[in-house]
């Protein structure tokens, strides 16, 4: 696993566009925006600001040390969608991506539409039903705070959990031109996606019993066990207890509205 953050970009570098296929943003739609802001603020130390009028309803960007880390929007009262973090993948042309998704077994739910003058976005689902976003435009994520090897509460990895990784891999590889490598054991249904020779995300097959294919966002923390306990104290729950993995110690948790995410302590 690797992070999607730039290591030392400042000034003009922050406005450059992301390389197509790179996970470039993560966002969450919730029923109670204020309660969700409080939960993540107390868990990760996020602060918030509103970037301006939104076509899709109230929306804030979460920040750490002045740098964007994620977005949270509020659903209309009559919309009862399941809560889940959505990974956005960068594109040079959101309109072309949307048409390709429609013609390749996916579904476009929203867009393409302009977003605050910073770019264009699409919300879609892949052929297996996993929601994801497409972003064309300026960088949304800022660099890590200067002088820190890691920053608690920042997104560091994105993984698609689906029924059959080998099958859905063809969709994403054709859409974004990923180079791919098998991950894990020889007979495991798992792949790492590479852009320009560097790993940016992964796809893991969980078998037909998986209820809802989804993209999982990993957030870095200093202490996985302590943060998982804190999630429960704040009204969330621990979905998968902390465990050691080749990529570091991880635990999957869910916020009070049920949106799952993974805590990760990477090796130093």
Short mmCIF file of C-alpha atoms in Angstrom, two decimals, residues 28 41 67 89 105 137 159 168 199 211:
data_model
loop_
_atom_site.label_atom_id
_atom_site.label_comp_id
_atom_site.label_asym_id
_atom_site.label_seq_id
_atom_site.Cartn_x
_atom_site.Cartn_y
_atom_site.Cartn_z
CA UNK A 28 -19.24 10.97 2.55
CA UNK A 41 -13.63 16.21 14.52
CA UNK A 67 -4.94 21.13 4.20
CA UNK A 89 -10.57 8.63 -9.29
CA UNK A 105 -21.77 -2.02 -17.88
CA UNK A 137 -9.94 19.40 -12.21
CA UNK A 159 -9.24 -0.56 -1.81
CA UNK A 168 -14.16 -6.07 -12.33
CA UNK A 199 0.93 1.59 -6.61
CA UNK A 211 -23.49 -8.06 0.25
#
